[in-house]
C-alpha positions as a printed Julia matrix, in Angstrom:
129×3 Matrix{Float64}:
 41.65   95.88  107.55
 41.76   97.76  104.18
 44.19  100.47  104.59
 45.54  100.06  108.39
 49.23  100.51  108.42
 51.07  100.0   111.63
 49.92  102.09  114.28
 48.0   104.84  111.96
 45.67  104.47  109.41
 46.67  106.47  105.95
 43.45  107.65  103.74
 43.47  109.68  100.72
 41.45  112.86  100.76
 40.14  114.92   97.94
 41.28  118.78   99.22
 38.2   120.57   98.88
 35.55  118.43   99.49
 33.23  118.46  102.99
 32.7   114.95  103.43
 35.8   112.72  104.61
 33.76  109.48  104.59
 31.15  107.38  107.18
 28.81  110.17  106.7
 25.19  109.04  107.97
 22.8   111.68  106.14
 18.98  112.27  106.3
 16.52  114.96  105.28
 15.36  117.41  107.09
 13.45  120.8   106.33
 15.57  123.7   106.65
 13.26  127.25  107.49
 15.32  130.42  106.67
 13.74  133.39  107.85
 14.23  136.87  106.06
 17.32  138.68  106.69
 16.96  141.99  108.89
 18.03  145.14  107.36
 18.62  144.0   103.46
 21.28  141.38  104.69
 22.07  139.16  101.99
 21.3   135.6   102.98
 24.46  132.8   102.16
 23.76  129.8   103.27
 26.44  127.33  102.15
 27.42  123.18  102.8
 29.42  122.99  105.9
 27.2   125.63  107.74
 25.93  124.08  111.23
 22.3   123.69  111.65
 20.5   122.83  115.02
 16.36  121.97  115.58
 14.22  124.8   116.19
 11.0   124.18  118.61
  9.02  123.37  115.5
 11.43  120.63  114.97
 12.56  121.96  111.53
 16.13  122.65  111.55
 17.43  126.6   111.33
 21.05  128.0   110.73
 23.19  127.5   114.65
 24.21  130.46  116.25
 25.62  128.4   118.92
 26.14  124.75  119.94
 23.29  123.99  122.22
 20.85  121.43  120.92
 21.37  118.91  117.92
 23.71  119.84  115.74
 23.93  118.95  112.21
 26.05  119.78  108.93
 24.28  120.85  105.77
 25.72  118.86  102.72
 22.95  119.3   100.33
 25.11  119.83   97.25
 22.66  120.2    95.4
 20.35  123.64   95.98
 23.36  125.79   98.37
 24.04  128.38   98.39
 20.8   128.99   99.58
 19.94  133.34   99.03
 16.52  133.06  100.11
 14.04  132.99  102.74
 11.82  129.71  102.7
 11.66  126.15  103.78
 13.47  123.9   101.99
 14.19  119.83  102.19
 18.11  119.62  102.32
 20.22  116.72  103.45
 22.19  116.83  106.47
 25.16  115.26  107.88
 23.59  113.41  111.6
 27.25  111.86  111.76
 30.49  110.9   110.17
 33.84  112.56  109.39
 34.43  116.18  107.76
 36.77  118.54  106.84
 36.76  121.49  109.65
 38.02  123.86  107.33
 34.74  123.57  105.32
 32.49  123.79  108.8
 30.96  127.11  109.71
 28.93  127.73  112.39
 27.01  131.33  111.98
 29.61  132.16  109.64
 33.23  131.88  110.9
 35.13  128.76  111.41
 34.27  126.43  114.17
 36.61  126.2   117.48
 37.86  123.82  119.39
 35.31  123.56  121.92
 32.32  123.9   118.71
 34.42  121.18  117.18
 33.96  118.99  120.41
 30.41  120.27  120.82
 29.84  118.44  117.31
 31.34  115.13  118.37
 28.65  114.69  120.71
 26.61  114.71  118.09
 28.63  111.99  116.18
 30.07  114.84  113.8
 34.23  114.62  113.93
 35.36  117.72  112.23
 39.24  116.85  111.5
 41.81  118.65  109.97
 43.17  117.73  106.71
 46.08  118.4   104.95
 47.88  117.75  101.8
 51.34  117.02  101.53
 51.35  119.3    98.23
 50.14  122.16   99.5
């Protein structure tokens, strides 16, 4: 049972990281369109994505539809319009603090909108903070 103890289960977490483990990942195509009035695009890891009708995934501005978690790592930020290949968490555990969904931090209810999806966006602390 690894590292059951009891009646709760201890794990060690590195503070900072988005991915808390049993992350399921595939690759998807990402289209970012041009921001309106000289916005400056920020696309980061943790940012919610959901499937556009094209079935290419685009930035969530709310929790209808699939929802996934972008955890490329790799090219993010991403500060330009385009379509891209990124990898994207379909399911697994991460660390709500690092999940955005158009920007802010994700609720309660946007939190349980992404456990339908198989995404559990828990807290995490650190008993040295």
């Amino acid at each position: 049972m690894g590292e059951i103890n009891g009646i709760y289960e201890t794990k060690k977490h590195t503070l900072g990281t988005l991915l808390f483990g049993n992350n399921e990942f595939r690759t998807e195509k990402l289209v970012v369109a041009a921001a309106s009035g000289g916005a400056t695009i920020n696309i980061t890891d943790g940012t919610v994505l959901t499937r556009g009708v094209d079935g290419t995934l685009k930035v969530a501005t709310d929790t209808t539809g699939a929802l996934f978690v972008l955890a490329d790592e790799i090219i993010t930020p991403i500060t330009a319009a385009g379509t891209y290949a990124v990898r994207v968490v379909e399911s697994g555990r991460v660390d709500r603090r690092k999940v955005f969904l158009n920007g802010t931090a994700v609720s309660d209810a946007q939190v349980d909108a992404l456990r339908n999806y198989g995404i559990l966006a828990e807290d995490a602390y650190s008993v040295n903070e």
